[in-house]
mmCIF file of N, CA, C and O in Angstrom:
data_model
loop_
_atom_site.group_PDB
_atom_site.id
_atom_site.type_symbol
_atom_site.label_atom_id
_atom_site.label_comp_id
_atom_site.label_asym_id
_atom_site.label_seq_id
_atom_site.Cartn_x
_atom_site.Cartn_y
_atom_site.Cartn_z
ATOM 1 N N UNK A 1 44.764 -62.129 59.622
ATOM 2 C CA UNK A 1 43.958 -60.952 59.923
ATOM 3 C C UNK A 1 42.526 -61.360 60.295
ATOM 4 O O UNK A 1 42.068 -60.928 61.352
ATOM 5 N N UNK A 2 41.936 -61.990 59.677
ATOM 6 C CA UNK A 2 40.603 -62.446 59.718
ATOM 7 C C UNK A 2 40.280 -63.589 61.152
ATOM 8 O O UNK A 2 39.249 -63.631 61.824
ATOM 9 N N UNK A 3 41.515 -64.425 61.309
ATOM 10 C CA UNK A 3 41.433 -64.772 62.759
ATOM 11 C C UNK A 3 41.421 -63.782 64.059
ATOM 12 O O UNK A 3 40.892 -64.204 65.088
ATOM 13 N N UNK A 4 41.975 -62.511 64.035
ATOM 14 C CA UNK A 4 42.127 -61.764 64.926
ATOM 15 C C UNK A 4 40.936 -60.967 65.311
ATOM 16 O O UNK A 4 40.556 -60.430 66.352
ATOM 17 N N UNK A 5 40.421 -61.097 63.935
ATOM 18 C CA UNK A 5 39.143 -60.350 64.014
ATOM 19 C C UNK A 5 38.162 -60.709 64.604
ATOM 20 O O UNK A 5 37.287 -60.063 65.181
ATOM 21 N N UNK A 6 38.417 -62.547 64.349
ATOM 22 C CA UNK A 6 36.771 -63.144 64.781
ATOM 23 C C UNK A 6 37.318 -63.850 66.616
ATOM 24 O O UNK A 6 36.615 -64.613 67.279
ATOM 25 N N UNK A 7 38.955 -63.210 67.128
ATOM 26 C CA UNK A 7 39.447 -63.197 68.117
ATOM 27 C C UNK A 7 38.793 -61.734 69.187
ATOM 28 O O UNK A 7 38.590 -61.551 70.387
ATOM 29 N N UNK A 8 38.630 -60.844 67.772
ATOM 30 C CA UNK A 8 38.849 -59.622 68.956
ATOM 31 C C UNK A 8 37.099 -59.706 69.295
ATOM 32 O O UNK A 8 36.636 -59.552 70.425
ATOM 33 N N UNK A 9 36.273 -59.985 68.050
ATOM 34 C CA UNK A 9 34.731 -59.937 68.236
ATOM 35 C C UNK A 9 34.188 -60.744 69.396
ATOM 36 O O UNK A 9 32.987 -60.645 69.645
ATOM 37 N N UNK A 10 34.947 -61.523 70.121
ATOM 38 C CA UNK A 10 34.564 -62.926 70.746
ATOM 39 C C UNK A 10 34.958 -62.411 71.797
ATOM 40 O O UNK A 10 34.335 -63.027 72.662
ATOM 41 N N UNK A 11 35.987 -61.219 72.596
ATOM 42 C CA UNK A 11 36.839 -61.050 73.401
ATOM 43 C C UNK A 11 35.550 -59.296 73.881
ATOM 44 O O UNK A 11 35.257 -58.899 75.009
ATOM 45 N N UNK A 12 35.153 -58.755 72.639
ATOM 46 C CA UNK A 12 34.248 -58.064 73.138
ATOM 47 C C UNK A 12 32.819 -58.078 73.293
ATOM 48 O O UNK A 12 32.269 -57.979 72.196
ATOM 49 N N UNK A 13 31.829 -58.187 74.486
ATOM 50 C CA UNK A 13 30.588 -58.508 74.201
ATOM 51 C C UNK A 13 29.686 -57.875 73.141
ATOM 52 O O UNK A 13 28.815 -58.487 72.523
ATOM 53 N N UNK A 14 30.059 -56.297 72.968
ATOM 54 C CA UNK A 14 29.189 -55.548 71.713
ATOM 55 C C UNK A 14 29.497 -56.107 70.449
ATOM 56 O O UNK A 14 28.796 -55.765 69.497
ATOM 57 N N UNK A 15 30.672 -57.119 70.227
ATOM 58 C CA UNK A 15 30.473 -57.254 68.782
ATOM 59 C C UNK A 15 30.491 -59.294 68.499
ATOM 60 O O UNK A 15 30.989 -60.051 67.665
ATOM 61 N N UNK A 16 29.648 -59.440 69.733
ATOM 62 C CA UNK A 16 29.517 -60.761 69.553
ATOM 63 C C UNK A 16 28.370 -61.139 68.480
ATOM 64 O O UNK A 16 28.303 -62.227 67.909
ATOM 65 N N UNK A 17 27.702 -60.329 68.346
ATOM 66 C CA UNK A 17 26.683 -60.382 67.284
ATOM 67 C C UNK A 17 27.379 -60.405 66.517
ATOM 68 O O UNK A 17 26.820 -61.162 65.723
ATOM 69 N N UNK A 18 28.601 -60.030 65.927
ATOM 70 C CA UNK A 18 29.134 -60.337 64.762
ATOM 71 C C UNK A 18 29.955 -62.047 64.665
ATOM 72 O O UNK A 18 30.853 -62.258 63.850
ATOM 73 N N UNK A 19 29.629 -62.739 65.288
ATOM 74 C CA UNK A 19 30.508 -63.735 65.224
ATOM 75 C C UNK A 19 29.806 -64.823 64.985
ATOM 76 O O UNK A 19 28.988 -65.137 65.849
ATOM 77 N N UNK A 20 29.905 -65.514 64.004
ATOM 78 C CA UNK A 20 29.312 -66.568 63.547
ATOM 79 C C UNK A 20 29.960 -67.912 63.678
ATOM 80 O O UNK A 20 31.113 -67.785 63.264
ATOM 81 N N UNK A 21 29.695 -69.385 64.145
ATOM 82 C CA UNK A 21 30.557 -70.505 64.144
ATOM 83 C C UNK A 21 30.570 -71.015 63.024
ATOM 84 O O UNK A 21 30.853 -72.213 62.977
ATOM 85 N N UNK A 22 30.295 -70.351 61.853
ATOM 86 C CA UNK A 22 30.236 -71.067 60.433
ATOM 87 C C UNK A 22 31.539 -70.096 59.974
ATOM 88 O O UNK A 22 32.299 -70.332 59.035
ATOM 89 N N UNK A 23 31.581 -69.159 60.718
ATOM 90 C CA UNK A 23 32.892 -68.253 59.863
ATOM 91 C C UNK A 23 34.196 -68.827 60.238
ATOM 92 O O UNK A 23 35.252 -68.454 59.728
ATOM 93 N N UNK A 24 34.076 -69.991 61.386
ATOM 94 C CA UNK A 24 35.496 -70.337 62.050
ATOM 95 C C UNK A 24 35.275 -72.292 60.682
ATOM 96 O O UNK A 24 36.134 -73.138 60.429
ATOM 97 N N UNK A 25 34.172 -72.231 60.332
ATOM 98 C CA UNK A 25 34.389 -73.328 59.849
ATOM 99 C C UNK A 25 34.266 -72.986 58.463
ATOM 100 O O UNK A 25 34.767 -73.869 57.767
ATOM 101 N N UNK A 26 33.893 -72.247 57.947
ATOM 102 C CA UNK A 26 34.204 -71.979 56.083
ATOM 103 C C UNK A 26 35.951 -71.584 56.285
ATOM 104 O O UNK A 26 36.737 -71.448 55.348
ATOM 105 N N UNK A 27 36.284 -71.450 57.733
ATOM 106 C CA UNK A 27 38.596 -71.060 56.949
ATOM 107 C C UNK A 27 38.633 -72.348 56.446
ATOM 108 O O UNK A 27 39.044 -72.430 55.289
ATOM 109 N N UNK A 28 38.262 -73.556 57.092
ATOM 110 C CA UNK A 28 38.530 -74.899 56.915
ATOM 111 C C UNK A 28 39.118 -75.050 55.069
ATOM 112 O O UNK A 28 40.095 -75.620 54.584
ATOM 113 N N UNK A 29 37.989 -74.245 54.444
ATOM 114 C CA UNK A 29 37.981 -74.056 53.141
ATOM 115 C C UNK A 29 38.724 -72.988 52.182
ATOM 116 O O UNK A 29 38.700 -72.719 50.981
ATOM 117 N N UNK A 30 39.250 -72.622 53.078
ATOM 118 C CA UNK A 30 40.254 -71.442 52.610
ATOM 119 C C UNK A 30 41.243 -71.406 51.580
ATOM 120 O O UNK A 30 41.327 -70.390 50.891
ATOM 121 N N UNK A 31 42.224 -72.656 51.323
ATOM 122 C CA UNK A 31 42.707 -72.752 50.227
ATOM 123 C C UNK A 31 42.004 -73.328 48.860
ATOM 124 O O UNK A 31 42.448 -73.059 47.744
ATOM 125 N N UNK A 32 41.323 -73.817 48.993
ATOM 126 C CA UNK A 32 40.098 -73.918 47.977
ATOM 127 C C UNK A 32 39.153 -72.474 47.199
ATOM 128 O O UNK A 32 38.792 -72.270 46.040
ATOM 129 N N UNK A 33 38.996 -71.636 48.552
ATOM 130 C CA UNK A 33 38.516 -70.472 47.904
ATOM 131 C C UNK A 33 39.627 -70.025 46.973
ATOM 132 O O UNK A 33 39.650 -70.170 45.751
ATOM 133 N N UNK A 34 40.535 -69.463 47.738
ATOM 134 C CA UNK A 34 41.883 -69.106 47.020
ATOM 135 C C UNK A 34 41.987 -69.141 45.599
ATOM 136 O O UNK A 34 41.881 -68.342 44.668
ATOM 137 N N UNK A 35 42.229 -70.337 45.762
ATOM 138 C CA UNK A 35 42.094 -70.951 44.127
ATOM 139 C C UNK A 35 41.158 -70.556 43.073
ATOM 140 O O UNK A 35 41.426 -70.077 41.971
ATOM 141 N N UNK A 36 40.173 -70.795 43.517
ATOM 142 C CA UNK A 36 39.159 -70.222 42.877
ATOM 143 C C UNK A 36 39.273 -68.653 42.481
ATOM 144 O O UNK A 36 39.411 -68.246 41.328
ATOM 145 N N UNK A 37 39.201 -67.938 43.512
ATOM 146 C CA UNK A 37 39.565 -66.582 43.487
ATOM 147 C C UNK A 37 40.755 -66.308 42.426
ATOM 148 O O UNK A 37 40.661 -65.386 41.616
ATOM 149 N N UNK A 38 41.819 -67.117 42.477
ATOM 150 C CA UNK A 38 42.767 -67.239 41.554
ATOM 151 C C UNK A 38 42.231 -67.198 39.889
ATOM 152 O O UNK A 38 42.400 -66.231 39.146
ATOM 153 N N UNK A 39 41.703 -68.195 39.594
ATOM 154 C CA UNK A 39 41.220 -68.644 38.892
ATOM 155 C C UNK A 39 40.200 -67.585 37.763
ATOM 156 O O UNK A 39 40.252 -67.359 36.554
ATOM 157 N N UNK A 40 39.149 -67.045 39.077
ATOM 158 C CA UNK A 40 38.231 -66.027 38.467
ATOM 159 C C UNK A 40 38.986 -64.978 38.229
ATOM 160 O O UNK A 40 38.429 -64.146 37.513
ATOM 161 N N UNK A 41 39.851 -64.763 38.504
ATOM 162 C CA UNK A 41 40.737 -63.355 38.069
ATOM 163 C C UNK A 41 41.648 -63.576 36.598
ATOM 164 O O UNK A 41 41.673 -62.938 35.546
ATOM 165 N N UNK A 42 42.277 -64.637 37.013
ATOM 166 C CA UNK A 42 43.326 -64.959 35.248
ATOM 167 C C UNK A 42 41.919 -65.085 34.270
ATOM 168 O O UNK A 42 41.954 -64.341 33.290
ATOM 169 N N UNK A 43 40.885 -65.794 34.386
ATOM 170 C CA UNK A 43 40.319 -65.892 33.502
ATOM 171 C C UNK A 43 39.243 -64.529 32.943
ATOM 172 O O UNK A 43 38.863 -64.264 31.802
ATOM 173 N N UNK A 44 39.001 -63.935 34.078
ATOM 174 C CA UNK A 44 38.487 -62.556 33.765
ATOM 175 C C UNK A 44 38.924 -61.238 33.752
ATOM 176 O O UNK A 44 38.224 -60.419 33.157
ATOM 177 N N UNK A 45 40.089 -60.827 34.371
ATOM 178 C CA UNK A 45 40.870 -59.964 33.705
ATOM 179 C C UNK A 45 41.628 -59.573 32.855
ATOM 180 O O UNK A 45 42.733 -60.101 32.730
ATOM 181 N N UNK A 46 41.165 -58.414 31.955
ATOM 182 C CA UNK A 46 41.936 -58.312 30.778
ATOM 183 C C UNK A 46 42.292 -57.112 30.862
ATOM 184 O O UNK A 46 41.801 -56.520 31.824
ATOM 185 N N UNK A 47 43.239 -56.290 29.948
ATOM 186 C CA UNK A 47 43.906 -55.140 30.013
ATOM 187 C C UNK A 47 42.492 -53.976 29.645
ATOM 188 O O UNK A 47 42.880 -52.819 29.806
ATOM 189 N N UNK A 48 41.596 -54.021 29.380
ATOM 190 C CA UNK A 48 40.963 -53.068 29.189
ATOM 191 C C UNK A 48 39.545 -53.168 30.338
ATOM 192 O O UNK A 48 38.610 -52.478 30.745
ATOM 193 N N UNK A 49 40.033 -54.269 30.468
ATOM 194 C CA UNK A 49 38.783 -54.659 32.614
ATOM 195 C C UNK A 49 39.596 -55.231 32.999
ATOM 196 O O UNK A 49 39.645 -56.442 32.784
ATOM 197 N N UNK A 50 40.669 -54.507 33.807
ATOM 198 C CA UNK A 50 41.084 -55.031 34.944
ATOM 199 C C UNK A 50 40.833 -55.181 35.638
ATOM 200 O O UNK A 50 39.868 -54.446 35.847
ATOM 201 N N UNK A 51 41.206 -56.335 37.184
ATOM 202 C CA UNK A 51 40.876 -56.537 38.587
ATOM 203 C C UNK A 51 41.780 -55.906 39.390
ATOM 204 O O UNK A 51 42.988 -55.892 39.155
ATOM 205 N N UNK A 52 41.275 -55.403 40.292
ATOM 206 C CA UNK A 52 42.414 -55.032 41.344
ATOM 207 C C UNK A 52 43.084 -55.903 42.349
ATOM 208 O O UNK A 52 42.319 -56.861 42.452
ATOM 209 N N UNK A 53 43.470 -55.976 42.653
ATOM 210 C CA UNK A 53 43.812 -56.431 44.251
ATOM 211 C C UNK A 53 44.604 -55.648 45.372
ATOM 212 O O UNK A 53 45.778 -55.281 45.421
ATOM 213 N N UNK A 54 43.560 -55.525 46.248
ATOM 214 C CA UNK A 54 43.830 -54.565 47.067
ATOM 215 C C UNK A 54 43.619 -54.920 48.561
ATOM 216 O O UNK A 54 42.537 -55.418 48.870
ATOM 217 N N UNK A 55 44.457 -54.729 49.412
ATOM 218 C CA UNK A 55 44.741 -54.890 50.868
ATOM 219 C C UNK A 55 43.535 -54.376 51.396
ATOM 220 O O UNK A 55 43.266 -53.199 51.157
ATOM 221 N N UNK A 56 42.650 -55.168 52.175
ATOM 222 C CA UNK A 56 41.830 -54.383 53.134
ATOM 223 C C UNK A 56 42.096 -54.113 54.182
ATOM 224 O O UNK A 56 41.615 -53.100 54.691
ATOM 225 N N UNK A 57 43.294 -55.251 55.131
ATOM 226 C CA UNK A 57 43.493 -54.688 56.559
ATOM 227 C C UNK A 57 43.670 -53.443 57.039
ATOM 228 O O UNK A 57 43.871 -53.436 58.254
ATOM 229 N N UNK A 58 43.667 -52.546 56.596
ATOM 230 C CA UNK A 58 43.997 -51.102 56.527
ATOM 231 C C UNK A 58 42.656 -50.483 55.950
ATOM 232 O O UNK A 58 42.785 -50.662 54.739
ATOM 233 N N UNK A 59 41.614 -49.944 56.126
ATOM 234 C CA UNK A 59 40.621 -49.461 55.428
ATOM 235 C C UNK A 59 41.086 -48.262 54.407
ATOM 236 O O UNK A 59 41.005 -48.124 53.187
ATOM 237 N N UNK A 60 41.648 -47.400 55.550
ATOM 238 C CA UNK A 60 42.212 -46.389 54.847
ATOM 239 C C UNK A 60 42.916 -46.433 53.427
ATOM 240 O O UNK A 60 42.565 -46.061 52.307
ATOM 241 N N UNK A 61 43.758 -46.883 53.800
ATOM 242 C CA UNK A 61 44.773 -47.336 52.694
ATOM 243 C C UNK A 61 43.910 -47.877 51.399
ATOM 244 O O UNK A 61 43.991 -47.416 50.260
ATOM 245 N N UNK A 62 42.849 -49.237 51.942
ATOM 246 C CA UNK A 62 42.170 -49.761 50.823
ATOM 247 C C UNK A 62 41.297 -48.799 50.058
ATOM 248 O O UNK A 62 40.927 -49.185 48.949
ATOM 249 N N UNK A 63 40.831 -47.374 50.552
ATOM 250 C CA UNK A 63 39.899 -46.561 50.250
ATOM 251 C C UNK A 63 40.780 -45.599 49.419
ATOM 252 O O UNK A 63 40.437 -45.264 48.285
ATOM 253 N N UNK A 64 41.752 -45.223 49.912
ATOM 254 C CA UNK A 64 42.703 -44.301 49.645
ATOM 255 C C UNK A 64 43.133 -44.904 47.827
ATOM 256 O O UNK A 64 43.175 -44.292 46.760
ATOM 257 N N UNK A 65 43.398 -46.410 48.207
ATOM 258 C CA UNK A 65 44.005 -46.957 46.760
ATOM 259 C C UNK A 65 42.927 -47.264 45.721
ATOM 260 O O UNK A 65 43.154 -47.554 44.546
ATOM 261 N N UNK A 66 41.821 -47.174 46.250
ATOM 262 C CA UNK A 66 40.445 -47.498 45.371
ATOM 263 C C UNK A 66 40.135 -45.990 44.753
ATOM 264 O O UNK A 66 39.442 -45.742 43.766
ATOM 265 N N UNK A 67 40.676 -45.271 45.407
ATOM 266 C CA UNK A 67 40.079 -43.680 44.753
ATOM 267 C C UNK A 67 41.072 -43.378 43.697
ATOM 268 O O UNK A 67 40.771 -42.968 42.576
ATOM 269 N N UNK A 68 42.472 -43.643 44.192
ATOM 270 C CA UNK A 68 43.438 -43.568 43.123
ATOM 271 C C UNK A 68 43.390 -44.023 41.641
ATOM 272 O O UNK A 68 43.812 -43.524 40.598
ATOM 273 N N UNK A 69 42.706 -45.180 41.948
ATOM 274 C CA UNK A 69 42.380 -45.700 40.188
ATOM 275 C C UNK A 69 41.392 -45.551 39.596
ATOM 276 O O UNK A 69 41.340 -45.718 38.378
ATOM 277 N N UNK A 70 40.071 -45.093 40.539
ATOM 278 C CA UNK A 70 39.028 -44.657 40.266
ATOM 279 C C UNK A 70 39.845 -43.408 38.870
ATOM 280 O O UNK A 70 40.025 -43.594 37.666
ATOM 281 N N UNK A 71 40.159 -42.191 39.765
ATOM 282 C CA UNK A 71 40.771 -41.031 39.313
ATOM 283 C C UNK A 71 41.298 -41.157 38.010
ATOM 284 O O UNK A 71 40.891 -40.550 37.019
ATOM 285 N N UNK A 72 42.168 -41.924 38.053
ATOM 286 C CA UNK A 72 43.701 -42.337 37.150
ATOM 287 C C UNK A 72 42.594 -42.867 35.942
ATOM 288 O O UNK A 72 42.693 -42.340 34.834
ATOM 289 N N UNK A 73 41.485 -43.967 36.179
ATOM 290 C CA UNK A 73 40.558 -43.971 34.884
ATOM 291 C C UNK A 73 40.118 -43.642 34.186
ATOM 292 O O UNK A 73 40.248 -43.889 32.987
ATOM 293 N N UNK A 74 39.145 -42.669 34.947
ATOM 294 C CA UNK A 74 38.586 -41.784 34.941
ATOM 295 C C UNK A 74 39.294 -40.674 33.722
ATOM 296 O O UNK A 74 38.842 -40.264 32.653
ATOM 297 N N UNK A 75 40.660 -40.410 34.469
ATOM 298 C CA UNK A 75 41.223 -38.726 33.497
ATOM 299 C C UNK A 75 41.590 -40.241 32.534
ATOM 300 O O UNK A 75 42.249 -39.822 31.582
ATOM 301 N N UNK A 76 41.499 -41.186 32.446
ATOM 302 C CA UNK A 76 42.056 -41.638 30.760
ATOM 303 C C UNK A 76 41.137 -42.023 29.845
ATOM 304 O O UNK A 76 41.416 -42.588 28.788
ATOM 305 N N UNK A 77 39.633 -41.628 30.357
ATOM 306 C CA UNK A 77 39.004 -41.596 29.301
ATOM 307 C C UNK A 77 38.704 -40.309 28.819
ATOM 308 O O UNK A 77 38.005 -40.284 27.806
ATOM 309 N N UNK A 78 38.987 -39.462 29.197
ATOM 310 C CA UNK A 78 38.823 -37.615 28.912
ATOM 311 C C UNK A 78 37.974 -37.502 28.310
ATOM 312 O O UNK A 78 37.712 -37.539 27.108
ATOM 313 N N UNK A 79 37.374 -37.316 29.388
ATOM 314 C CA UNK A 79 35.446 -37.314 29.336
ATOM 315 C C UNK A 79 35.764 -35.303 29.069
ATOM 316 O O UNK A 79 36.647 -34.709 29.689
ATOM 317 N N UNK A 80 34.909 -34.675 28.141
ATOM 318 C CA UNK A 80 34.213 -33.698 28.100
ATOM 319 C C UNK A 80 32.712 -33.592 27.576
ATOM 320 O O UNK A 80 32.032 -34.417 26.967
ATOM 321 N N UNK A 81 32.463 -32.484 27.953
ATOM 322 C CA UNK A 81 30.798 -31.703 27.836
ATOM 323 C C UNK A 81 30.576 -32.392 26.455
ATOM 324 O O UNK A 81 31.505 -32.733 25.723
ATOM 325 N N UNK A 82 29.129 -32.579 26.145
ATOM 326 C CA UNK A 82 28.519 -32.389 24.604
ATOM 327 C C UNK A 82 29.005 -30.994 24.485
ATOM 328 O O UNK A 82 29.275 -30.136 25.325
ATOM 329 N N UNK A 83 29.043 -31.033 22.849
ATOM 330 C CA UNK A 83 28.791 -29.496 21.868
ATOM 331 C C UNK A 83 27.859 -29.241 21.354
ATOM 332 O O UNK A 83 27.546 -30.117 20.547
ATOM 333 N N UNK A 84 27.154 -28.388 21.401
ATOM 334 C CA UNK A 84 25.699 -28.689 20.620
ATOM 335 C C UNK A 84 25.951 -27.722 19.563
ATOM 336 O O UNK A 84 26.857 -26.910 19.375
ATOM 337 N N UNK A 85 24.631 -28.112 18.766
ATOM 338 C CA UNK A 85 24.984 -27.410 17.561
ATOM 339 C C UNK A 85 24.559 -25.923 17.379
ATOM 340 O O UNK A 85 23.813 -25.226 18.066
ATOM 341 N N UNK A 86 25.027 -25.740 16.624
ATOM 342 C CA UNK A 86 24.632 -23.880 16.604
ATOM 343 C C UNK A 86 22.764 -23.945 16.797
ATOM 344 O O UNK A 86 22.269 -23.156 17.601
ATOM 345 N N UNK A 87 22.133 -24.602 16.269
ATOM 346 C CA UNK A 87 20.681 -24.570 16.229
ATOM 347 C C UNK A 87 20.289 -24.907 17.288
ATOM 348 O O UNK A 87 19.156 -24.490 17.532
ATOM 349 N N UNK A 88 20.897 -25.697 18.307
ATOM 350 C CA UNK A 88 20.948 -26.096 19.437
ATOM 351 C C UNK A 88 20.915 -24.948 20.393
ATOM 352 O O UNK A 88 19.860 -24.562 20.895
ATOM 353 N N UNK A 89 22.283 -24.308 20.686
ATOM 354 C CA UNK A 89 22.599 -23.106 21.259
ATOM 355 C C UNK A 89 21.543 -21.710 20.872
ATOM 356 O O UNK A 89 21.247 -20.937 21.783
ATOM 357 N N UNK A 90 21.214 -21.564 19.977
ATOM 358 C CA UNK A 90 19.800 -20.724 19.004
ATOM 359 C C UNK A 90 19.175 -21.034 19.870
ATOM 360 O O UNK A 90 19.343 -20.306 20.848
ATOM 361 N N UNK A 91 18.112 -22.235 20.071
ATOM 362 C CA UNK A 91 16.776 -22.680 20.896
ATOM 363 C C UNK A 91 17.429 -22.203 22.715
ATOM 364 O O UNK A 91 16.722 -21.581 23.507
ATOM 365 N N UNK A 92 18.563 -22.573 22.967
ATOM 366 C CA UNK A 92 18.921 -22.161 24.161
ATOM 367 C C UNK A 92 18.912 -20.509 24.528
ATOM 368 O O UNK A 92 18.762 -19.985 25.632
ATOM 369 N N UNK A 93 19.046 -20.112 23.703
ATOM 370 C CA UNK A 93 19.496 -18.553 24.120
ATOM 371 C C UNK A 93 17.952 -18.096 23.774
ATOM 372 O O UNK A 93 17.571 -17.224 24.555
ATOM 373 N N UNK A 94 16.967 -18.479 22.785
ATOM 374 C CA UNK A 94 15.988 -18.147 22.822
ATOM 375 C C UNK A 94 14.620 -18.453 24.298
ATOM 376 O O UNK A 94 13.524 -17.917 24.459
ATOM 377 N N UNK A 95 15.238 -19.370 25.010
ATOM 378 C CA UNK A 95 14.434 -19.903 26.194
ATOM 379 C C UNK A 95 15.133 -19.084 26.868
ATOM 380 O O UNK A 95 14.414 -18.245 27.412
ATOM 381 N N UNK A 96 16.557 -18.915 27.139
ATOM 382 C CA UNK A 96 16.651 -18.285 28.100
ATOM 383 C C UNK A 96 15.766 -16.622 27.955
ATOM 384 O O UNK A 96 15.377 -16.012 28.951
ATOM 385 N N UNK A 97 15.627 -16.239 26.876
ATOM 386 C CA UNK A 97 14.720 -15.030 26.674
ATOM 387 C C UNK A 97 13.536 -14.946 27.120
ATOM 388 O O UNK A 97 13.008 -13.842 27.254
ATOM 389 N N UNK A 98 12.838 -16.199 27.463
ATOM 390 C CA UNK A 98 11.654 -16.403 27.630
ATOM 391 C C UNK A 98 11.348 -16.116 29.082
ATOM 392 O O UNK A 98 10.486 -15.413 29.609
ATOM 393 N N UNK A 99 12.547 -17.053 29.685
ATOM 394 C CA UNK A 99 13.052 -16.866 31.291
ATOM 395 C C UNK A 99 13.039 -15.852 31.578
ATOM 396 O O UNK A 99 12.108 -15.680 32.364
ATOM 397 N N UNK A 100 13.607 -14.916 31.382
ATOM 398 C CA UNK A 100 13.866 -13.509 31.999
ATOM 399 C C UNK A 100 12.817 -12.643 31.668
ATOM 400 O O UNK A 100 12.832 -11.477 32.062
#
């Protein structure tokens, strides 16, 4: 994917600004990143911080699947409002008196 990309940037003049000759020479290093990348994930993901891994060739899709777990987190920590206390609610209803 990432060859095609720095194929299609090179093939159009508006996005030659995006093309760098260091990006055709850091692939050189590519299975090395890998690894690494490997590496930083077993050693830093755990069941309560997980990592994702998620497809970017597809934006959509990658956005689409990033919102999904956002969500899915999100409702599993079941977040609600403070309660305040009756003396609390007292000072509130008394300002709002003030308001009006």
């Amino acid at each position: 994917e990432q060859r095609k990309r720095f194929i299609r940037r090179l093939d159009r003049p508006e996005k030659n600004w995006k093309f760098s000759t260091g990006d055709v020479e850091e692939r050189e290093y590519w299975d090395s990143y890998q690894e690494a990348y490997e590496e930083a994930l077993q050693q830093t993901s755990r069941a309560w911080a997980p990592w994702y891994i998620i497809p970017a060739d597809s934006k959509t899709y990658m956005r689409m699947t990033v919102s999904k777990i956002m969500v899915a987190t999100l409702e599993k920590l079941q977040l609600e409002y403070p309660t305040l206390s009756e003396e609390a609610l007292e000072k509130i209803h008394k300002m709002r008196g003030l308001l009006e």
